[in-house]
């Protein structure tokens, strides 16, 4: 099976040795992952870093464009968010990684709406972190994403972790509600949900099956959450998908088919 995975965070080797491009490629080889979406590092990790984190990652993946597909990040402390989105598109990236809790922004704030509008216009895919993450929940409650889906019907985005343990049902409601239209544009990210040792994100098998049934098998995308998950954990997650009591063609969609389709990867 051709596996195409979402959700790999990239760090310079000098900042986090286990999060470099070389380690990611090695992890992919160990897990038989053909391609992977890579996220540029958030600006908060880079005190005194002289280069743009987006330009840095563009250079890092330049020689691996057949296997690595870049997503940029937006610095919400700046006012030029539209220009940042344009730069992400100009770098040849496929989308944007957004973490409202870590980046401390309200998902319906004016700056956020500017990002969505620009991303919709430039046909960029957004991957949102969802679930409890030690910030004001009112700023990123999963039900708010229904507003995004409603007001930006051409904007394609994923709700990573599908709300996690605390907000799975709310996230599933948004996924199911938003995909009634002809264009399927909201996706659920099966990312770090299989590990019971990560209680904030862990979902039971019956919940994952309900996500596939209610939102539809075309709405679910597998993610590896590199480097927070190592190769052994990633293999176990892939095996968990393969063991689900669903159709083989649905497993193929979850493990890569849906992501390739939405990003137009051949």
PDB file of C-alpha atoms in Angstrom:
ATOM      1  CA  UNK A   1       0.000   0.000   0.000  1.00  0.00           C
ATOM      2  CA  UNK A   2       1.254   3.478  -0.878  1.00  0.00           C
ATOM      3  CA  UNK A   3       1.248   5.481   2.372  1.00  0.00           C
ATOM      4  CA  UNK A   4       1.185   9.281   2.254  1.00  0.00           C
ATOM      5  CA  UNK A   5       1.194  10.833   5.718  1.00  0.00           C
ATOM      6  CA  UNK A   6       0.352  14.248   7.094  1.00  0.00           C
ATOM      7  CA  UNK A   7       1.786  16.145  10.056  1.00  0.00           C
ATOM      8  CA  UNK A   8       5.582  16.069  10.352  1.00  0.00           C
ATOM      9  CA  UNK A   9       7.092  19.008  12.265  1.00  0.00           C
ATOM     10  CA  UNK A  10      10.552  19.966  11.008  1.00  0.00           C
ATOM     11  CA  UNK A  11      13.299  21.467  13.190  1.00  0.00           C
ATOM     12  CA  UNK A  12      16.873  22.480  12.402  1.00  0.00           C
ATOM     13  CA  UNK A  13      19.161  19.688  13.613  1.00  0.00           C
ATOM     14  CA  UNK A  14      20.978  22.089  15.937  1.00  0.00           C
ATOM     15  CA  UNK A  15      17.684  22.939  17.664  1.00  0.00           C
ATOM     16  CA  UNK A  16      16.198  19.440  17.846  1.00  0.00           C
ATOM     17  CA  UNK A  17      18.330  16.604  16.505  1.00  0.00           C
ATOM     18  CA  UNK A  18      15.473  14.100  16.287  1.00  0.00           C
ATOM     19  CA  UNK A  19      13.333  16.507  14.250  1.00  0.00           C
ATOM     20  CA  UNK A  20      15.543  17.038  11.216  1.00  0.00           C
ATOM     21  CA  UNK A  21      14.789  16.194   7.598  1.00  0.00           C
ATOM     22  CA  UNK A  22      17.284  13.329   7.628  1.00  0.00           C
ATOM     23  CA  UNK A  23      15.640  11.721  10.666  1.00  0.00           C
ATOM     24  CA  UNK A  24      12.209  12.142   9.081  1.00  0.00           C
ATOM     25  CA  UNK A  25      13.323  10.449   5.873  1.00  0.00           C
ATOM     26  CA  UNK A  26      14.819   7.602   7.894  1.00  0.00           C
ATOM     27  CA  UNK A  27      11.556   7.268   9.844  1.00  0.00           C
ATOM     28  CA  UNK A  28       9.573   7.204   6.609  1.00  0.00           C
ATOM     29  CA  UNK A  29      11.788   4.449   5.208  1.00  0.00           C
ATOM     30  CA  UNK A  30      11.413   2.360   8.371  1.00  0.00           C
ATOM     31  CA  UNK A  31       7.635   2.704   8.189  1.00  0.00           C
ATOM     32  CA  UNK A  32       7.239   2.287   4.419  1.00  0.00           C
ATOM     33  CA  UNK A  33       5.845   5.805   4.056  1.00  0.00           C
ATOM     34  CA  UNK A  34       6.233   7.017   0.476  1.00  0.00           C
ATOM     35  CA  UNK A  35       5.464  10.716   0.988  1.00  0.00           C
ATOM     36  CA  UNK A  36       4.870  13.078   3.877  1.00  0.00           C
ATOM     37  CA  UNK A  37       3.607  16.595   4.547  1.00  0.00           C
ATOM     38  CA  UNK A  38       6.188  18.635   6.457  1.00  0.00           C
ATOM     39  CA  UNK A  39       5.364  21.610   8.696  1.00  0.00           C
ATOM     40  CA  UNK A  40       7.723  24.541   9.045  1.00  0.00           C
ATOM     41  CA  UNK A  41       8.722  25.280  12.636  1.00  0.00           C
ATOM     42  CA  UNK A  42       6.714  27.850  14.569  1.00  0.00           C
ATOM     43  CA  UNK A  43       8.451  31.180  15.058  1.00  0.00           C
ATOM     44  CA  UNK A  44       8.319  30.881  18.860  1.00  0.00           C
ATOM     45  CA  UNK A  45      10.970  28.150  18.691  1.00  0.00           C
ATOM     46  CA  UNK A  46      13.472  30.460  16.995  1.00  0.00           C
ATOM     47  CA  UNK A  47      14.885  33.159  19.218  1.00  0.00           C
ATOM     48  CA  UNK A  48      17.653  34.958  17.315  1.00  0.00           C
ATOM     49  CA  UNK A  49      17.027  32.850  14.201  1.00  0.00           C
ATOM     50  CA  UNK A  50      18.060  35.002  11.235  1.00  0.00           C
ATOM     51  CA  UNK A  51      16.126  33.267   8.443  1.00  0.00           C
ATOM     52  CA  UNK A  52      12.393  32.911   7.797  1.00  0.00           C
ATOM     53  CA  UNK A  53      11.270  29.520   9.098  1.00  0.00           C
ATOM     54  CA  UNK A  54       9.301  29.028   5.883  1.00  0.00           C
ATOM     55  CA  UNK A  55      12.268  29.816   3.647  1.00  0.00           C
ATOM     56  CA  UNK A  56      14.455  27.598   5.822  1.00  0.00           C
ATOM     57  CA  UNK A  57      12.222  24.597   5.305  1.00  0.00           C
ATOM     58  CA  UNK A  58      11.874  25.315   1.589  1.00  0.00           C
ATOM     59  CA  UNK A  59      15.646  24.970   1.316  1.00  0.00           C
ATOM     60  CA  UNK A  60      15.658  21.796   3.417  1.00  0.00           C
ATOM     61  CA  UNK A  61      13.096  19.957   1.295  1.00  0.00           C
ATOM     62  CA  UNK A  62      14.218  21.328  -2.078  1.00  0.00           C
ATOM     63  CA  UNK A  63      16.043  18.114  -3.007  1.00  0.00           C
ATOM     64  CA  UNK A  64      13.226  15.873  -1.720  1.00  0.00           C
ATOM     65  CA  UNK A  65      10.230  17.373  -3.517  1.00  0.00           C
ATOM     66  CA  UNK A  66       9.176  13.933  -4.740  1.00  0.00           C
ATOM     67  CA  UNK A  67       8.613  12.784  -1.133  1.00  0.00           C
ATOM     68  CA  UNK A  68       8.167  15.870   1.051  1.00  0.00           C
ATOM     69  CA  UNK A  69       5.373  18.414   0.619  1.00  0.00           C
ATOM     70  CA  UNK A  70       5.770  21.636   2.579  1.00  0.00           C
ATOM     71  CA  UNK A  71       3.291  23.531   4.723  1.00  0.00           C
ATOM     72  CA  UNK A  72       4.272  26.965   5.969  1.00  0.00           C
ATOM     73  CA  UNK A  73       3.433  28.792   9.195  1.00  0.00           C
ATOM     74  CA  UNK A  74       2.107  32.296   9.879  1.00  0.00           C
ATOM     75  CA  UNK A  75       3.473  34.638  12.541  1.00  0.00           C
ATOM     76  CA  UNK A  76       0.368  36.143  14.167  1.00  0.00           C
ATOM     77  CA  UNK A  77       2.414  38.712  16.057  1.00  0.00           C
ATOM     78  CA  UNK A  78       2.894  40.506  12.735  1.00  0.00           C
ATOM     79  CA  UNK A  79       0.220  42.481  10.892  1.00  0.00           C
ATOM     80  CA  UNK A  80       1.116  41.308   7.373  1.00  0.00           C
ATOM     81  CA  UNK A  81      -0.619  37.935   7.556  1.00  0.00           C
ATOM     82  CA  UNK A  82      -1.939  38.162   3.985  1.00  0.00           C
ATOM     83  CA  UNK A  83       1.582  38.760   2.689  1.00  0.00           C
ATOM     84  CA  UNK A  84       2.847  35.805   4.711  1.00  0.00           C
ATOM     85  CA  UNK A  85       0.212  33.554   3.139  1.00  0.00           C
ATOM     86  CA  UNK A  86       1.251  34.751  -0.310  1.00  0.00           C
ATOM     87  CA  UNK A  87       4.903  34.005   0.483  1.00  0.00           C
ATOM     88  CA  UNK A  88       3.914  30.485   1.557  1.00  0.00           C
ATOM     89  CA  UNK A  89       2.200  29.952  -1.787  1.00  0.00           C
ATOM     90  CA  UNK A  90       5.125  31.508  -3.684  1.00  0.00           C
ATOM     91  CA  UNK A  91       7.497  29.037  -1.999  1.00  0.00           C
ATOM     92  CA  UNK A  92       5.538  26.237  -3.639  1.00  0.00           C
ATOM     93  CA  UNK A  93       4.030  24.979  -0.390  1.00  0.00           C
ATOM     94  CA  UNK A  94       0.752  23.104  -0.337  1.00  0.00           C
ATOM     95  CA  UNK A  95      -0.737  24.559   2.816  1.00  0.00           C
ATOM     96  CA  UNK A  96      -0.376  26.094   6.267  1.00  0.00           C
ATOM     97  CA  UNK A  97      -0.063  24.598   9.746  1.00  0.00           C
ATOM     98  CA  UNK A  98      -2.073  26.490  12.383  1.00  0.00           C
ATOM     99  CA  UNK A  99      -2.002  25.855  16.145  1.00  0.00           C
ATOM    100  CA  UNK A 100      -4.411  28.343  17.772  1.00  0.00           C
ATOM    101  CA  UNK A 101      -3.570  27.367  21.355  1.00  0.00           C
ATOM    102  CA  UNK A 102       0.212  27.422  20.926  1.00  0.00           C
ATOM    103  CA  UNK A 103       0.140  30.541  18.739  1.00  0.00           C
ATOM    104  CA  UNK A 104      -2.392  32.258  21.043  1.00  0.00           C
ATOM    105  CA  UNK A 105      -4.957  33.439  18.499  1.00  0.00           C
ATOM    106  CA  UNK A 106      -8.713  33.180  18.320  1.00  0.00           C
ATOM    107  CA  UNK A 107      -9.752  31.156  15.282  1.00  0.00           C
ATOM    108  CA  UNK A 108     -12.407  33.774  14.441  1.00  0.00           C
ATOM    109  CA  UNK A 109     -10.187  36.813  15.003  1.00  0.00           C
ATOM    110  CA  UNK A 110      -9.687  39.381  12.245  1.00  0.00           C
ATOM    111  CA  UNK A 111      -6.143  38.201  11.488  1.00  0.00           C
ATOM    112  CA  UNK A 112      -7.272  34.591  11.314  1.00  0.00           C
ATOM    113  CA  UNK A 113     -10.083  35.494   8.904  1.00  0.00           C
ATOM    114  CA  UNK A 114      -7.560  37.262   6.688  1.00  0.00           C
ATOM    115  CA  UNK A 115      -5.481  34.069   6.606  1.00  0.00           C
ATOM    116  CA  UNK A 116      -8.508  31.952   5.645  1.00  0.00           C
ATOM    117  CA  UNK A 117      -9.563  34.348   2.910  1.00  0.00           C
ATOM    118  CA  UNK A 118      -6.075  34.457   1.419  1.00  0.00           C
ATOM    119  CA  UNK A 119      -5.619  30.690   1.726  1.00  0.00           C
ATOM    120  CA  UNK A 120      -8.967  30.020   0.046  1.00  0.00           C
ATOM    121  CA  UNK A 121      -8.030  32.333  -2.800  1.00  0.00           C
ATOM    122  CA  UNK A 122      -4.613  30.683  -3.242  1.00  0.00           C
ATOM    123  CA  UNK A 123      -6.003  27.149  -2.817  1.00  0.00           C
ATOM    124  CA  UNK A 124      -3.878  26.307   0.224  1.00  0.00           C
ATOM    125  CA  UNK A 125      -4.862  23.505   2.607  1.00  0.00           C
ATOM    126  CA  UNK A 126      -4.921  24.307   6.344  1.00  0.00           C
ATOM    127  CA  UNK A 127      -4.050  21.836   9.114  1.00  0.00           C
ATOM    128  CA  UNK A 128      -5.408  22.994  12.481  1.00  0.00           C
ATOM    129  CA  UNK A 129      -4.458  21.573  15.852  1.00  0.00           C
ATOM    130  CA  UNK A 130      -7.655  20.807  17.766  1.00  0.00           C
ATOM    131  CA  UNK A 131      -8.067  19.642  21.342  1.00  0.00           C
ATOM    132  CA  UNK A 132      -7.063  20.871  24.782  1.00  0.00           C
ATOM    133  CA  UNK A 133      -3.646  22.521  24.773  1.00  0.00           C
ATOM    134  CA  UNK A 134      -3.276  24.780  27.834  1.00  0.00           C
ATOM    135  CA  UNK A 135      -4.744  27.978  26.435  1.00  0.00           C
ATOM    136  CA  UNK A 136      -8.139  29.664  26.638  1.00  0.00           C
ATOM    137  CA  UNK A 137     -10.535  27.109  25.144  1.00  0.00           C
ATOM    138  CA  UNK A 138     -12.938  29.847  24.043  1.00  0.00           C
ATOM    139  CA  UNK A 139     -10.357  30.787  21.404  1.00  0.00           C
ATOM    140  CA  UNK A 140     -10.228  27.382  19.728  1.00  0.00           C
ATOM    141  CA  UNK A 141     -13.251  25.327  20.768  1.00  0.00           C
ATOM    142  CA  UNK A 142     -13.896  22.794  17.978  1.00  0.00           C
ATOM    143  CA  UNK A 143     -17.439  24.055  17.340  1.00  0.00           C
ATOM    144  CA  UNK A 144     -15.924  27.353  16.145  1.00  0.00           C
ATOM    145  CA  UNK A 145     -14.574  25.492  13.133  1.00  0.00           C
ATOM    146  CA  UNK A 146     -18.124  25.083  11.877  1.00  0.00           C
ATOM    147  CA  UNK A 147     -18.164  28.854  11.404  1.00  0.00           C
ATOM    148  CA  UNK A 148     -14.975  28.654   9.363  1.00  0.00           C
ATOM    149  CA  UNK A 149     -16.397  25.858   7.218  1.00  0.00           C
ATOM    150  CA  UNK A 150     -19.658  27.762   6.693  1.00  0.00           C
ATOM    151  CA  UNK A 151     -18.116  31.129   5.827  1.00  0.00           C
ATOM    152  CA  UNK A 152     -15.308  29.732   3.642  1.00  0.00           C
ATOM    153  CA  UNK A 153     -16.962  26.915   1.675  1.00  0.00           C
ATOM    154  CA  UNK A 154     -14.024  26.516  -0.720  1.00  0.00           C
ATOM    155  CA  UNK A 155     -11.408  26.440   2.048  1.00  0.00           C
ATOM    156  CA  UNK A 156     -10.040  22.951   2.643  1.00  0.00           C
ATOM    157  CA  UNK A 157      -8.795  22.192   6.146  1.00  0.00           C
ATOM    158  CA  UNK A 158      -8.169  19.380   8.601  1.00  0.00           C
ATOM    159  CA  UNK A 159      -9.001  19.204  12.292  1.00  0.00           C
ATOM    160  CA  UNK A 160      -5.963  17.336  13.583  1.00  0.00           C
ATOM    161  CA  UNK A 161      -6.525  14.885  16.458  1.00  0.00           C
ATOM    162  CA  UNK A 162     -10.292  15.230  15.718  1.00  0.00           C
ATOM    163  CA  UNK A 163     -10.701  17.252  18.897  1.00  0.00           C
ATOM    164  CA  UNK A 164      -8.791  14.795  21.062  1.00  0.00           C
ATOM    165  CA  UNK A 165     -10.268  12.962  24.047  1.00  0.00           C
ATOM    166  CA  UNK A 166     -12.145  16.003  25.382  1.00  0.00           C
ATOM    167  CA  UNK A 167     -13.747  17.315  22.205  1.00  0.00           C
ATOM    168  CA  UNK A 168     -14.039  14.326  19.873  1.00  0.00           C
ATOM    169  CA  UNK A 169     -17.820  14.506  19.595  1.00  0.00           C
ATOM    170  CA  UNK A 170     -17.826  18.236  18.857  1.00  0.00           C
ATOM    171  CA  UNK A 171     -15.129  17.865  16.206  1.00  0.00           C
ATOM    172  CA  UNK A 172     -16.989  14.944  14.647  1.00  0.00           C
ATOM    173  CA  UNK A 173     -20.148  17.064  14.549  1.00  0.00           C
ATOM    174  CA  UNK A 174     -18.292  19.714  12.532  1.00  0.00           C
ATOM    175  CA  UNK A 175     -16.813  17.115  10.178  1.00  0.00           C
ATOM    176  CA  UNK A 176     -20.170  15.463   9.584  1.00  0.00           C
ATOM    177  CA  UNK A 177     -22.090  18.734   9.273  1.00  0.00           C
ATOM    178  CA  UNK A 178     -19.630  20.363   6.876  1.00  0.00           C
ATOM    179  CA  UNK A 179     -19.390  17.595   4.313  1.00  0.00           C
ATOM    180  CA  UNK A 180     -22.988  17.617   3.145  1.00  0.00           C
ATOM    181  CA  UNK A 181     -22.122  19.808   0.182  1.00  0.00           C
ATOM    182  CA  UNK A 182     -20.783  18.590  -3.135  1.00  0.00           C
ATOM    183  CA  UNK A 183     -17.264  19.720  -2.243  1.00  0.00           C
ATOM    184  CA  UNK A 184     -15.771  17.809   0.680  1.00  0.00           C
ATOM    185  CA  UNK A 185     -13.562  20.389   2.366  1.00  0.00           C
ATOM    186  CA  UNK A 186     -13.241  19.516   6.078  1.00  0.00           C
ATOM    187  CA  UNK A 187     -11.098  16.562   7.143  1.00  0.00           C
ATOM    188  CA  UNK A 188     -10.318  14.752  10.374  1.00  0.00           C
ATOM    189  CA  UNK A 189      -6.685  14.045  11.193  1.00  0.00           C
ATOM    190  CA  UNK A 190      -5.947  10.648  12.751  1.00  0.00           C
ATOM    191  CA  UNK A 191      -2.814  11.978  14.413  1.00  0.00           C
ATOM    192  CA  UNK A 192      -1.474  10.746  17.793  1.00  0.00           C
ATOM    193  CA  UNK A 193      -4.886   9.247  18.549  1.00  0.00           C
ATOM    194  CA  UNK A 194      -3.825   5.586  18.885  1.00  0.00           C
ATOM    195  CA  UNK A 195      -1.430   5.922  21.834  1.00  0.00           C
ATOM    196  CA  UNK A 196      -3.138   5.414  25.206  1.00  0.00           C
ATOM    197  CA  UNK A 197      -0.077   6.987  26.845  1.00  0.00           C
ATOM    198  CA  UNK A 198      -1.125  10.311  25.267  1.00  0.00           C
ATOM    199  CA  UNK A 199      -4.459  10.733  27.058  1.00  0.00           C
ATOM    200  CA  UNK A 200      -5.210  14.204  25.675  1.00  0.00           C
ATOM    201  CA  UNK A 201      -5.387  12.856  22.116  1.00  0.00           C
ATOM    202  CA  UNK A 202      -6.234   9.187  22.555  1.00  0.00           C
ATOM    203  CA  UNK A 203      -9.396   7.913  20.864  1.00  0.00           C
ATOM    204  CA  UNK A 204     -10.945   4.501  21.295  1.00  0.00           C
ATOM    205  CA  UNK A 205     -11.282   2.252  18.267  1.00  0.00           C
ATOM    206  CA  UNK A 206     -15.069   2.600  18.370  1.00  0.00           C
ATOM    207  CA  UNK A 207     -14.709   6.395  18.140  1.00  0.00           C
ATOM    208  CA  UNK A 208     -12.398   6.139  15.142  1.00  0.00           C
ATOM    209  CA  UNK A 209     -14.869   3.807  13.448  1.00  0.00           C
ATOM    210  CA  UNK A 210     -17.664   6.308  14.114  1.00  0.00           C
ATOM    211  CA  UNK A 211     -15.554   9.062  12.539  1.00  0.00           C
ATOM    212  CA  UNK A 212     -15.197   6.952   9.404  1.00  0.00           C
ATOM    213  CA  UNK A 213     -18.912   6.093   9.343  1.00  0.00           C
ATOM    214  CA  UNK A 214     -20.373   9.495  10.172  1.00  0.00           C
ATOM    215  CA  UNK A 215     -17.970  11.862   8.417  1.00  0.00           C
ATOM    216  CA  UNK A 216     -17.282   9.349   5.649  1.00  0.00           C
ATOM    217  CA  UNK A 217     -14.097   7.463   4.716  1.00  0.00           C
ATOM    218  CA  UNK A 218     -13.177  10.235   2.262  1.00  0.00           C
ATOM    219  CA  UNK A 219     -12.873  12.702   5.177  1.00  0.00           C
ATOM    220  CA  UNK A 220     -10.169  11.027   7.273  1.00  0.00           C
ATOM    221  CA  UNK A 221      -6.406  11.644   6.921  1.00  0.00           C
ATOM    222  CA  UNK A 222      -3.578   9.827   8.695  1.00  0.00           C
ATOM    223  CA  UNK A 223      -0.824  11.853  10.371  1.00  0.00           C
ATOM    224  CA  UNK A 224       2.402  10.840  12.100  1.00  0.00           C
ATOM    225  CA  UNK A 225       3.100  13.816  14.417  1.00  0.00           C
ATOM    226  CA  UNK A 226       6.857  13.579  13.861  1.00  0.00           C
ATOM    227  CA  UNK A 227       9.118  13.938  15.857  1.00  0.00           C
ATOM    228  CA  UNK A 228       6.770  13.601  18.834  1.00  0.00           C
ATOM    229  CA  UNK A 229       6.131  10.063  17.595  1.00  0.00           C
ATOM    230  CA  UNK A 230       9.155   7.958  16.662  1.00  0.00           C
ATOM    231  CA  UNK A 231       9.381   5.208  14.047  1.00  0.00           C
ATOM    232  CA  UNK A 232       8.216   2.451  16.404  1.00  0.00           C
ATOM    233  CA  UNK A 233       5.149   4.442  17.438  1.00  0.00           C
ATOM    234  CA  UNK A 234       4.403   5.351  13.822  1.00  0.00           C
ATOM    235  CA  UNK A 235       4.547   1.706  12.768  1.00  0.00           C
ATOM    236  CA  UNK A 236       2.095   0.827  15.526  1.00  0.00           C
ATOM    237  CA  UNK A 237      -0.255   3.607  14.377  1.00  0.00           C
ATOM    238  CA  UNK A 238      -0.192   2.325  10.792  1.00  0.00           C
ATOM    239  CA  UNK A 239      -0.844  -1.198  12.058  1.00  0.00           C
ATOM    240  CA  UNK A 240      -3.780   0.154  14.084  1.00  0.00           C
ATOM    241  CA  UNK A 241      -5.336   1.626  10.946  1.00  0.00           C
ATOM    242  CA  UNK A 242      -4.763  -1.635   9.093  1.00  0.00           C
ATOM    243  CA  UNK A 243      -6.488  -3.542  11.926  1.00  0.00           C
ATOM    244  CA  UNK A 244      -9.651  -1.428  11.881  1.00  0.00           C
ATOM    245  CA  UNK A 245     -12.789  -3.401  10.942  1.00  0.00           C
ATOM    246  CA  UNK A 246     -13.426  -1.323   7.832  1.00  0.00           C
ATOM    247  CA  UNK A 247     -13.058  -1.986   4.118  1.00  0.00           C
ATOM    248  CA  UNK A 248      -9.597  -2.270   2.587  1.00  0.00           C
ATOM    249  CA  UNK A 249     -10.309   0.568   0.172  1.00  0.00           C
ATOM    250  CA  UNK A 250     -11.227   2.762   3.140  1.00  0.00           C
ATOM    251  CA  UNK A 251      -7.892   1.996   4.799  1.00  0.00           C
ATOM    252  CA  UNK A 252      -6.127   2.953   1.568  1.00  0.00           C
ATOM    253  CA  UNK A 253      -7.950   6.285   1.526  1.00  0.00           C
ATOM    254  CA  UNK A 254      -7.088   7.031   5.160  1.00  0.00           C
ATOM    255  CA  UNK A 255      -3.419   6.067   4.763  1.00  0.00           C
ATOM    256  CA  UNK A 256      -2.793   8.281   1.785  1.00  0.00           C
ATOM    257  CA  UNK A 257      -5.455   8.331  -0.881  1.00  0.00           C
ATOM    258  CA  UNK A 258      -7.457  11.169   0.648  1.00  0.00           C
ATOM    259  CA  UNK A 259      -4.398  13.325   1.308  1.00  0.00           C
ATOM    260  CA  UNK A 260      -3.026  12.827  -2.202  1.00  0.00           C
ATOM    261  CA  UNK A 261      -6.400  13.726  -3.669  1.00  0.00           C
ATOM    262  CA  UNK A 262      -6.923  16.906  -1.645  1.00  0.00           C
ATOM    263  CA  UNK A 263      -3.344  18.100  -2.320  1.00  0.00           C
ATOM    264  CA  UNK A 264      -3.416  16.955  -5.948  1.00  0.00           C
ATOM    265  CA  UNK A 265      -0.381  14.704  -5.519  1.00  0.00           C
ATOM    266  CA  UNK A 266      -0.006  12.174  -8.328  1.00  0.00           C
TER     267      UNK A 266
END
